[in-house]
Amino acid sequence: MPAVSEDPVTDPPAPSGPLPRVLRRVVDVRPGEAPALAWAWVYFFSILSAYYVIRPIRDEAGVAGGVANLPWLFTGTLVAMAAANPLFGLLVSRLARVRFIAVTYRFFMANLVLFLALFVLSTGAVHAWVGRAFYVWTAVFNLFVVSIFWALMVDVFDSGQSRRLFGFIAAGGTLGGIAGSLLTSTLVGLLGPAALLLLSVVLLEVAVLSVRRLSRLSHRLHDAREAGDPDAAAIGGSALAGLVQAVRSPYLLNISLYMLLFTVLSTFLYFQQASIVAESFADRAARTVFFANVDLAVNTLTLLAQVFVTGRVLAALGVALTLTLLPALSVLGFLALGVAPTLAVIVAFQVLRRAGNFAVARPTREILFTVLGREDKYKAKSFIDTFVYRAGDQAGAWSYALMGLLGLGVSGIGLVAVPISLAWLLNALWLGRRQEAMARGDRPTGRR
């Protein structure tokens, strides 16, 4: 759909009404944006709540199916991503925007009802295989529903608006994750794990409602110079356009490289943390408390940054410099781990990196897609957010294992990660500058 226009010369008047005045204290919301911002916030809250309600069930199913089988489940997830992307591309080609989003989410809702029946009716080895299938399905579900959410955001809001609003919108997802986790921990003893799948179904239906409301509101934000209703017709194109464009376009190819480097380095850090924690805590309960405290610190810091920092940093630094912050932190963090692979260093690095990703890097990365045509926003973006993301996981896991066989420990792998982080930083700087140049052109670039 046409991006929302901004007046580059005059400052708009402050929004009227009590809610916009309250919002303006924490986010730079402009006239006419508050309703769309609110529904975008509800949308992200609902899908992250739906995911975090079932995430503990996924994790338990993975452990029950055998920890030794987890690498194979990761590989199965990558295969599932490869199969799902052309099917999603076909939906995008054939259906209008609201319809293909609703069909996708309701397909996942039907899957949840099916898994509920399978969990209740199956026993023994069959139950274990259902759990493994659910583990893979949940990974696919998480990446797709979040990718579709951000695709709609970059389709509704333009580059300038995304800098101001995406941090606050992301805070809705953070609160949704916290709420989903609390719902599961509170209700699992009362309802049982399987019944919680129905709660996730309800939350996804709220997401579908939010999509419809947001799409209607977005029409009011259209630039009067643009024509056409984005929900009146399908986007068109081929089912494999996402893959083709991700390889053909230098800009999309570099976004794919950004994603690969991010996930490879995240996997390195994940395994480094596991090694240090295993050496630091002999007791399983102590390790559980440690991970819970890390998650609490990450969520708290993320929420504060999303509400009070992200928009201001983007306004002050621009897309290019903001996009380099997480790679720069990775350079310093992996260098610190190479010199001093201690528990204190891994905690500080992990908390800052994860919070920095959720609060700053992820919203900024989404801004990269605001300058693209609609087909690329949904097809190429989905391919990068799902298949390329999981390919990076695989590359990171296997390369980490190889370095371990070569005798490199936590310290040595940390030093290996430093030049990779520097390459990531240069890639982020190029992408940010390219996005800023394309945004100044005042029209989307790429397949429409």
GROMACS .gro file of C-alpha atoms in nm:
model
  448
    1MET     CA    1   0.000   0.000   0.000
    2PRO     CA    2   0.116   0.359  -0.039
    3ALA     CA    3   0.329   0.475   0.248
    4VAL     CA    4   0.198   0.736   0.487
    5SER     CA    5   0.321   1.081   0.399
    6GLU     CA    6   0.479   1.337   0.627
    7ASP     CA    7   0.510   1.711   0.580
    8PRO     CA    8   0.887   1.771   0.545
    9VAL     CA    9   0.863   2.145   0.595
   10THR     CA   10   0.610   2.242   0.861
   11ASP     CA   11   0.570   2.096   1.206
   12PRO     CA   12   0.220   1.953   1.250
   13PRO     CA   13   0.002   2.070   1.536
   14ALA     CA   14  -0.008   1.861   1.850
   15PRO     CA   15  -0.275   1.590   1.854
   16SER     CA   16  -0.593   1.672   2.041
   17GLY     CA   17  -0.762   1.458   2.303
   18PRO     CA   18  -0.642   1.308   2.632
   19LEU     CA   19  -0.502   0.982   2.488
   20PRO     CA   20  -0.281   1.149   2.225
   21ARG     CA   21  -0.156   1.396   2.489
   22VAL     CA   22  -0.056   1.106   2.715
   23LEU     CA   23   0.105   0.919   2.425
   24ARG     CA   24   0.300   1.225   2.321
   25ARG     CA   25   0.481   1.222   2.654
   26VAL     CA   26   0.654   0.897   2.553
   27VAL     CA   27   0.626   0.886   2.172
   28ASP     CA   28   0.619   1.149   1.898
   29VAL     CA   29   0.269   1.072   1.769
   30ARG     CA   30   0.127   1.310   1.506
   31PRO     CA   31  -0.233   1.404   1.412
   32GLY     CA   32  -0.436   1.108   1.287
   33GLU     CA   33  -0.176   0.850   1.392
   34ALA     CA   34  -0.296   0.763   1.743
   35PRO     CA   35  -0.575   0.515   1.645
   36ALA     CA   36  -0.349   0.330   1.400
   37LEU     CA   37  -0.069   0.327   1.657
   38ALA     CA   38  -0.305   0.182   1.920
   39TRP     CA   39  -0.428  -0.101   1.695
   40ALA     CA   40  -0.071  -0.181   1.588
   41TRP     CA   41   0.020  -0.203   1.956
   42VAL     CA   42  -0.275  -0.435   2.030
   43TYR     CA   43  -0.185  -0.645   1.726
   44PHE     CA   44   0.174  -0.703   1.842
   45PHE     CA   45   0.064  -0.759   2.201
   46SER     CA   46  -0.180  -1.031   2.094
   47ILE     CA   47   0.055  -1.232   1.869
   48LEU     CA   48   0.344  -1.225   2.118
   49SER     CA   49   0.104  -1.325   2.397
   50ALA     CA   50  -0.022  -1.611   2.180
   51TYR     CA   51   0.335  -1.731   2.121
   52TYR     CA   52   0.454  -1.702   2.482
   53VAL     CA   53   0.146  -1.889   2.605
   54ILE     CA   54   0.257  -2.196   2.406
   55ARG     CA   55   0.635  -2.148   2.422
   56PRO     CA   56   0.676  -2.336   2.756
   57ILE     CA   57   0.467  -2.620   2.611
   58ARG     CA   58   0.701  -2.626   2.309
   59ASP     CA   59   1.013  -2.633   2.528
   60GLU     CA   60   0.876  -2.915   2.745
   61ALA     CA   61   0.780  -3.115   2.437
   62GLY     CA   62   1.132  -3.076   2.300
   63VAL     CA   63   1.291  -3.202   2.621
   64ALA     CA   64   1.040  -3.488   2.652
   65GLY     CA   65   1.127  -3.594   2.297
   66GLY     CA   66   1.493  -3.628   2.393
   67VAL     CA   67   1.755  -3.354   2.424
   68ALA     CA   68   1.979  -3.545   2.182
   69ASN     CA   69   1.712  -3.498   1.915
   70LEU     CA   70   1.707  -3.116   1.939
   71PRO     CA   71   1.965  -3.058   1.660
   72TRP     CA   72   1.747  -3.266   1.430
   73LEU     CA   73   1.444  -3.058   1.529
   74PHE     CA   74   1.639  -2.745   1.430
   75THR     CA   75   1.709  -2.905   1.092
   76GLY     CA   76   1.344  -3.003   1.060
   77THR     CA   77   1.250  -2.641   1.126
   78LEU     CA   78   1.473  -2.523   0.841
   79VAL     CA   79   1.312  -2.776   0.605
   80ALA     CA   80   0.964  -2.664   0.716
   81MET     CA   81   1.058  -2.301   0.648
   82ALA     CA   82   1.172  -2.394   0.296
   83ALA     CA   83   0.837  -2.565   0.231
   84ALA     CA   84   0.620  -2.293   0.388
   85ASN     CA   85   0.765  -1.991   0.207
   86PRO     CA   86   0.640  -2.077  -0.145
   87LEU     CA   87   0.294  -2.153  -0.003
   88PHE     CA   88   0.285  -1.816   0.171
   89GLY     CA   89   0.413  -1.650  -0.146
   90LEU     CA   90   0.125  -1.810  -0.335
   91LEU     CA   91  -0.126  -1.665  -0.086
   92VAL     CA   92   0.028  -1.320  -0.121
   93SER     CA   93   0.007  -1.347  -0.501
   94ARG     CA   94  -0.357  -1.458  -0.507
   95LEU     CA   95  -0.528  -1.277  -0.217
   96ALA     CA   96  -0.564  -0.917  -0.102
   97ARG     CA   97  -0.366  -0.807   0.203
   98VAL     CA   98  -0.622  -0.849   0.480
   99ARG     CA   99  -0.737  -1.183   0.337
  100PHE     CA  100  -0.396  -1.351   0.313
  101ILE     CA  101  -0.305  -1.235   0.664
  102ALA     CA  102  -0.636  -1.366   0.802
  103VAL     CA  103  -0.602  -1.696   0.613
  104THR     CA  104  -0.247  -1.745   0.742
  105TYR     CA  105  -0.337  -1.675   1.104
  106ARG     CA  106  -0.649  -1.889   1.095
  107PHE     CA  107  -0.450  -2.172   0.941
  108PHE     CA  108  -0.225  -2.158   1.248
  109MET     CA  109  -0.534  -2.143   1.470
  110ALA     CA  110  -0.670  -2.460   1.309
  111ASN     CA  111  -0.332  -2.625   1.365
  112LEU     CA  112  -0.350  -2.540   1.735
  113VAL     CA  113  -0.691  -2.707   1.764
  114LEU     CA  114  -0.551  -3.014   1.585
  115PHE     CA  115  -0.250  -3.030   1.818
  116LEU     CA  116  -0.483  -3.000   2.117
  117ALA     CA  117  -0.669  -3.312   1.999
  118LEU     CA  118  -0.345  -3.500   1.927
  119PHE     CA  119  -0.195  -3.417   2.267
  120VAL     CA  120  -0.511  -3.536   2.444
  121LEU     CA  121  -0.559  -3.855   2.242
  122SER     CA  122  -0.202  -3.976   2.184
  123THR     CA  123   0.011  -4.183   2.422
  124GLY     CA  124   0.358  -4.333   2.440
  125ALA     CA  125   0.583  -4.304   2.134
  126VAL     CA  126   0.309  -4.135   1.931
  127HIS     CA  127   0.277  -3.864   2.196
  128ALA     CA  128   0.653  -3.804   2.180
  129TRP     CA  129   0.637  -3.762   1.802
  130VAL     CA  130   0.345  -3.521   1.839
  131GLY     CA  131   0.562  -3.319   2.075
  132ARG     CA  132   0.848  -3.311   1.823
  133ALA     CA  133   0.612  -3.201   1.548
  134PHE     CA  134   0.475  -2.930   1.777
  135TYR     CA  135   0.830  -2.810   1.851
  136VAL     CA  136   0.903  -2.762   1.480
  137TRP     CA  137   0.559  -2.613   1.413
  138THR     CA  138   0.598  -2.356   1.694
  139ALA     CA  139   0.926  -2.232   1.550
  140VAL     CA  140   0.762  -2.186   1.209
  141PHE     CA  141   0.457  -2.022   1.368
  142ASN     CA  142   0.663  -1.773   1.570
  143LEU     CA  143   0.874  -1.649   1.280
  144PHE     CA  144   0.584  -1.625   1.036
  145VAL     CA  145   0.334  -1.441   1.256
  146VAL     CA  146   0.597  -1.188   1.366
  147SER     CA  147   0.730  -1.142   1.012
  148ILE     CA  148   0.376  -1.079   0.881
  149PHE     CA  149   0.319  -0.828   1.160
  150TRP     CA  150   0.625  -0.623   1.070
  151ALA     CA  151   0.547  -0.653   0.698
  152LEU     CA  152   0.211  -0.486   0.762
  153MET     CA  153   0.381  -0.220   0.975
  154VAL     CA  154   0.625  -0.123   0.699
  155ASP     CA  155   0.333  -0.125   0.454
  156VAL     CA  156   0.124   0.112   0.667
  157PHE     CA  157   0.389   0.349   0.804
  158ASP     CA  158   0.655   0.525   0.599
  159SER     CA  159   1.024   0.562   0.679
  160GLY     CA  160   0.983   0.881   0.881
  161GLN     CA  161   0.692   0.749   1.085
  162SER     CA  162   0.866   0.418   1.150
  163ARG     CA  163   1.158   0.599   1.311
  164ARG     CA  164   0.920   0.771   1.553
  165LEU     CA  165   0.671   0.492   1.623
  166PHE     CA  166   0.831   0.149   1.586
  167GLY     CA  167   1.002   0.153   1.924
  168PHE     CA  168   0.672   0.216   2.101
  169ILE     CA  169   0.494  -0.045   1.889
  170ALA     CA  170   0.765  -0.298   1.977
  171ALA     CA  171   0.694  -0.234   2.346
  172GLY     CA  172   0.349  -0.385   2.287
  173GLY     CA  173   0.516  -0.710   2.187
  174THR     CA  174   0.740  -0.707   2.494
  175LEU     CA  175   0.441  -0.664   2.725
  176GLY     CA  176   0.259  -0.933   2.528
  177GLY     CA  177   0.544  -1.175   2.588
  178ILE     CA  178   0.539  -1.100   2.959
  179ALA     CA  179   0.159  -1.139   2.973
  180GLY     CA  180   0.166  -1.468   2.782
  181SER     CA  181   0.429  -1.612   3.015
  182LEU     CA  182   0.229  -1.506   3.321
  183LEU     CA  183  -0.091  -1.655   3.179
  184THR     CA  184   0.077  -1.991   3.125
  185SER     CA  185   0.245  -2.002   3.466
  186THR     CA  186  -0.083  -1.905   3.634
  187LEU     CA  187  -0.328  -2.123   3.441
  188VAL     CA  188  -0.130  -2.436   3.350
  189GLY     CA  189  -0.201  -2.599   3.687
  190LEU     CA  190  -0.572  -2.524   3.656
  191LEU     CA  191  -0.637  -2.599   3.288
  192GLY     CA  192  -0.347  -2.823   3.189
  193PRO     CA  193  -0.093  -2.753   2.913
  194ALA     CA  194  -0.305  -2.870   2.618
  195ALA     CA  195  -0.603  -2.648   2.701
  196LEU     CA  196  -0.380  -2.341   2.686
  197LEU     CA  197  -0.359  -2.388   2.311
  198LEU     CA  198  -0.717  -2.262   2.294
  199LEU     CA  199  -0.613  -1.944   2.474
  200SER     CA  200  -0.354  -1.890   2.203
  201VAL     CA  201  -0.629  -1.936   1.941
  202VAL     CA  202  -0.835  -1.658   2.104
  203LEU     CA  203  -0.536  -1.423   2.108
  204LEU     CA  204  -0.470  -1.489   1.738
  205GLU     CA  205  -0.832  -1.401   1.659
  206VAL     CA  206  -0.773  -1.069   1.837
  207ALA     CA  207  -0.476  -1.023   1.602
  208VAL     CA  208  -0.701  -1.081   1.297
  209LEU     CA  209  -0.945  -0.820   1.429
  210SER     CA  210  -0.656  -0.578   1.481
  211VAL     CA  211  -0.539  -0.630   1.123
  212ARG     CA  212  -0.882  -0.541   0.987
  213ARG     CA  213  -0.914  -0.232   1.205
  214LEU     CA  214  -0.561  -0.117   1.127
  215SER     CA  215  -0.612  -0.165   0.755
  216ARG     CA  216  -0.928   0.048   0.759
  217LEU     CA  217  -0.754   0.321   0.956
  218SER     CA  218  -0.456   0.318   0.723
  219HIS     CA  219  -0.673   0.448   0.438
  220ARG     CA  220  -0.709   0.777   0.626
  221LEU     CA  221  -0.331   0.811   0.629
  222HIS     CA  222  -0.280   0.771   0.255
  223ASP     CA  223  -0.101   1.039   0.067
  224ALA     CA  224  -0.366   1.206  -0.147
  225ARG     CA  225  -0.129   1.180  -0.443
  226GLU     CA  226  -0.135   0.801  -0.425
  227ALA     CA  227  -0.420   0.601  -0.569
  228GLY     CA  228  -0.559   0.256  -0.518
  229ASP     CA  229  -0.690   0.047  -0.233
  230PRO     CA  230  -0.427  -0.204  -0.111
  231ASP     CA  231  -0.700  -0.433   0.019
  232ALA     CA  232  -0.902  -0.436  -0.302
  233ALA     CA  233  -0.674  -0.661  -0.507
  234ALA     CA  234  -0.398  -0.917  -0.467
  235ILE     CA  235  -0.035  -0.810  -0.490
  236GLY     CA  236   0.029  -1.058  -0.772
  237GLY     CA  237   0.360  -1.198  -0.891
  238SER     CA  238   0.500  -1.548  -0.850
  239ALA     CA  239   0.509  -1.765  -0.540
  240LEU     CA  240   0.890  -1.775  -0.552
  241ALA     CA  241   0.937  -1.400  -0.593
  242GLY     CA  242   1.065  -1.364  -0.236
  243LEU     CA  243   1.356  -1.601  -0.296
  244VAL     CA  244   1.431  -1.456  -0.640
  245GLN     CA  245   1.435  -1.096  -0.519
  246ALA     CA  246   1.637  -1.176  -0.207
  247VAL     CA  247   1.911  -1.310  -0.433
  248ARG     CA  248   1.876  -1.067  -0.724
  249SER     CA  249   1.851  -0.733  -0.540
  250PRO     CA  250   2.181  -0.607  -0.388
  251TYR     CA  251   1.983  -0.428  -0.117
  252LEU     CA  252   1.783  -0.739  -0.019
  253LEU     CA  253   2.094  -0.956  -0.051
  254ASN     CA  254   2.269  -0.736   0.204
  255ILE     CA  255   1.965  -0.754   0.436
  256SER     CA  256   1.994  -1.134   0.408
  257LEU     CA  257   2.365  -1.105   0.494
  258TYR     CA  258   2.276  -0.887   0.793
  259MET     CA  259   2.033  -1.152   0.914
  260LEU     CA  260   2.282  -1.436   0.863
  261LEU     CA  261   2.561  -1.259   1.054
  262PHE     CA  262   2.323  -1.167   1.334
  263THR     CA  263   2.195  -1.521   1.382
  264VAL     CA  264   2.538  -1.684   1.349
  265LEU     CA  265   2.678  -1.457   1.620
  266SER     CA  266   2.368  -1.507   1.837
  267THR     CA  267   2.419  -1.884   1.817
  268PHE     CA  268   2.785  -1.845   1.912
  269LEU     CA  269   2.686  -1.644   2.217
  270TYR     CA  270   2.412  -1.891   2.311
  271PHE     CA  271   2.658  -2.180   2.320
  272GLN     CA  272   2.923  -1.974   2.496
  273GLN     CA  273   2.670  -1.890   2.765
  274ALA     CA  274   2.575  -2.257   2.799
  275SER     CA  275   2.940  -2.355   2.847
  276ILE     CA  276   3.011  -2.088   3.109
  277VAL     CA  277   2.688  -2.153   3.300
  278ALA     CA  278   2.754  -2.530   3.301
  279GLU     CA  279   3.093  -2.466   3.460
  280SER     CA  280   2.959  -2.207   3.706
  281PHE     CA  281   2.652  -2.393   3.840
  282ALA     CA  282   2.639  -2.762   3.924
  283ASP     CA  283   2.278  -2.751   4.043
  284ARG     CA  284   1.993  -2.754   3.788
  285ALA     CA  285   1.776  -2.534   4.008
  286ALA     CA  286   2.052  -2.275   4.031
  287ARG     CA  287   2.087  -2.274   3.652
  288THR     CA  288   1.711  -2.227   3.616
  289VAL     CA  289   1.719  -1.929   3.853
  290PHE     CA  290   2.012  -1.783   3.660
  291PHE     CA  291   1.832  -1.803   3.324
  292ALA     CA  292   1.513  -1.661   3.476
  293ASN     CA  293   1.705  -1.365   3.619
  294VAL     CA  294   1.872  -1.300   3.284
  295ASP     CA  295   1.532  -1.305   3.110
  296LEU     CA  296   1.390  -1.067   3.369
  297ALA     CA  297   1.678  -0.824   3.322
  298VAL     CA  298   1.644  -0.843   2.943
  299ASN     CA  299   1.266  -0.784   2.947
  300THR     CA  300   1.290  -0.495   3.191
  301LEU     CA  301   1.570  -0.319   3.003
  302THR     CA  302   1.400  -0.385   2.669
  303LEU     CA  303   1.068  -0.235   2.776
  304LEU     CA  304   1.228   0.079   2.919
  305ALA     CA  305   1.437   0.129   2.607
  306GLN     CA  306   1.146   0.070   2.367
  307VAL     CA  307   0.930   0.328   2.540
  308PHE     CA  308   1.185   0.595   2.622
  309VAL     CA  309   1.497   0.544   2.409
  310THR     CA  310   1.441   0.387   2.064
  311GLY     CA  311   1.258   0.674   1.895
  312ARG     CA  312   1.494   0.933   2.038
  313VAL     CA  313   1.804   0.741   1.929
  314LEU     CA  314   1.670   0.700   1.575
  315ALA     CA  315   1.581   1.070   1.560
  316ALA     CA  316   1.926   1.171   1.682
  317LEU     CA  317   2.147   0.922   1.492
  318GLY     CA  318   1.944   0.822   1.188
  319VAL     CA  319   1.900   0.471   1.051
  320ALA     CA  320   2.263   0.405   0.948
  321LEU     CA  321   2.433   0.482   1.277
  322THR     CA  322   2.154   0.326   1.485
  323LEU     CA  323   2.181   0.004   1.283
  324THR     CA  324   2.553  -0.018   1.369
  325LEU     CA  325   2.501  -0.002   1.746
  326LEU     CA  326   2.437  -0.375   1.798
  327PRO     CA  327   2.728  -0.486   1.574
  328ALA     CA  328   2.956  -0.240   1.759
  329LEU     CA  329   2.841  -0.384   2.093
  330SER     CA  330   2.910  -0.733   1.955
  331VAL     CA  331   3.267  -0.636   1.863
  332LEU     CA  332   3.332  -0.517   2.219
  333GLY     CA  333   3.142  -0.802   2.385
  334PHE     CA  334   3.309  -1.086   2.196
  335LEU     CA  335   3.648  -0.920   2.247
  336ALA     CA  336   3.575  -0.908   2.622
  337LEU     CA  337   3.478  -1.277   2.618
  338GLY     CA  338   3.799  -1.357   2.432
  339VAL     CA  339   4.005  -1.186   2.700
  340ALA     CA  340   3.798  -1.279   3.009
  341PRO     CA  341   3.542  -1.561   2.953
  342THR     CA  342   3.374  -1.518   3.293
  343LEU     CA  343   3.017  -1.537   3.417
  344ALA     CA  344   3.003  -1.162   3.482
  345VAL     CA  345   3.113  -1.081   3.127
  346ILE     CA  346   2.868  -1.323   2.964
  347VAL     CA  347   2.577  -1.189   3.173
  348ALA     CA  348   2.653  -0.825   3.092
  349PHE     CA  349   2.706  -0.897   2.723
  350GLN     CA  350   2.401  -1.122   2.686
  351VAL     CA  351   2.164  -0.883   2.864
  352LEU     CA  352   2.284  -0.576   2.672
  353ARG     CA  353   2.287  -0.757   2.337
  354ARG     CA  354   1.943  -0.916   2.367
  355ALA     CA  355   1.784  -0.597   2.499
  356GLY     CA  356   1.963  -0.395   2.232
  357ASN     CA  357   1.830  -0.627   1.964
  358PHE     CA  358   1.468  -0.619   2.080
  359ALA     CA  359   1.461  -0.248   2.162
  360VAL     CA  360   1.682  -0.089   1.895
  361ALA     CA  361   1.818  -0.324   1.628
  362ARG     CA  362   1.493  -0.505   1.540
  363PRO     CA  363   1.278  -0.190   1.495
  364THR     CA  364   1.561  -0.028   1.295
  365ARG     CA  365   1.602  -0.337   1.078
  366GLU     CA  366   1.231  -0.323   0.995
  367ILE     CA  367   1.272   0.035   0.873
  368LEU     CA  368   1.494  -0.104   0.595
  369PHE     CA  369   1.182  -0.253   0.433
  370THR     CA  370   0.979   0.071   0.429
  371VAL     CA  371   1.145   0.184   0.104
  372LEU     CA  372   1.057  -0.133  -0.088
  373GLY     CA  373   0.760  -0.222  -0.305
  374ARG     CA  374   0.469  -0.417  -0.157
  375GLU     CA  375   0.563  -0.752  -0.309
  376ASP     CA  376   0.909  -0.735  -0.153
  377LYS     CA  377   0.764  -0.623   0.180
  378TYR     CA  378   0.562  -0.943   0.212
  379LYS     CA  379   0.741  -1.207   0.004
  380ALA     CA  380   1.112  -1.125   0.024
  381LYS     CA  381   1.079  -1.011   0.384
  382SER     CA  382   0.907  -1.335   0.483
  383PHE     CA  383   1.181  -1.540   0.316
  384ILE     CA  384   1.455  -1.345   0.497
  385ASP     CA  385   1.279  -1.343   0.837
  386THR     CA  386   1.211  -1.717   0.831
  387PHE     CA  387   1.435  -1.927   0.606
  388VAL     CA  388   1.746  -1.706   0.615
  389TYR     CA  389   1.707  -1.664   0.991
  390ARG     CA  390   1.698  -2.040   1.049
  391ALA     CA  391   1.981  -2.096   0.800
  392GLY     CA  392   2.193  -1.866   1.016
  393ASP     CA  393   2.106  -2.075   1.322
  394GLN     CA  394   2.224  -2.388   1.143
  395ALA     CA  395   2.544  -2.226   1.018
  396GLY     CA  396   2.623  -2.094   1.365
  397ALA     CA  397   2.555  -2.426   1.540
  398TRP     CA  398   2.763  -2.639   1.303
  399SER     CA  399   3.051  -2.392   1.278
  400TYR     CA  400   3.061  -2.364   1.659
  401ALA     CA  401   3.078  -2.743   1.682
  402LEU     CA  402   3.359  -2.749   1.425
  403MET     CA  403   3.560  -2.489   1.615
  404GLY     CA  404   3.512  -2.697   1.929
  405LEU     CA  405   3.656  -3.002   1.751
  406LEU     CA  406   3.954  -2.789   1.648
  407GLY     CA  407   4.020  -2.715   2.015
  408LEU     CA  408   3.884  -2.361   2.039
  409GLY     CA  409   3.716  -2.288   2.371
  410VAL     CA  410   3.492  -2.002   2.477
  411SER     CA  411   3.782  -1.756   2.465
  412GLY     CA  412   3.906  -1.860   2.121
  413ILE     CA  413   3.559  -1.858   1.967
  414GLY     CA  414   3.501  -1.512   2.115
  415LEU     CA  415   3.808  -1.383   1.931
  416VAL     CA  416   3.695  -1.551   1.607
  417ALA     CA  417   3.362  -1.368   1.642
  418VAL     CA  418   3.529  -1.026   1.655
  419PRO     CA  419   3.614  -0.996   1.281
  420ILE     CA  420   3.272  -1.142   1.195
  421SER     CA  421   3.115  -0.868   1.407
  422LEU     CA  422   3.327  -0.606   1.226
  423ALA     CA  423   3.201  -0.738   0.891
  424TRP     CA  424   2.846  -0.716   1.029
  425LEU     CA  425   2.908  -0.355   1.135
  426LEU     CA  426   3.022  -0.256   0.783
  427ASN     CA  427   2.723  -0.435   0.633
  428ALA     CA  428   2.486  -0.250   0.872
  429LEU     CA  429   2.643   0.086   0.787
  430TRP     CA  430   2.602   0.025   0.413
  431LEU     CA  431   2.241  -0.084   0.457
  432GLY     CA  432   2.151   0.214   0.674
  433ARG     CA  433   2.304   0.464   0.433
  434ARG     CA  434   2.135   0.296   0.138
  435GLN     CA  435   1.797   0.306   0.315
  436GLU     CA  436   1.837   0.674   0.395
  437ALA     CA  437   1.924   0.749   0.032
  438MET     CA  438   1.626   0.550  -0.096
  439ALA     CA  439   1.394   0.719   0.156
  440ARG     CA  440   1.505   1.061   0.033
  441GLY     CA  441   1.389   0.952  -0.312
  442ASP     CA  442   1.035   0.974  -0.167
  443ARG     CA  443   0.900   0.657  -0.328
  444PRO     CA  444   0.931   0.281  -0.270
  445THR     CA  445   1.195   0.092  -0.466
  446GLY     CA  446   1.142  -0.264  -0.581
  447ARG     CA  447   0.861  -0.487  -0.704
  448ARG     CA  448   0.509  -0.361  -0.638
   0.00000   0.00000   0.00000
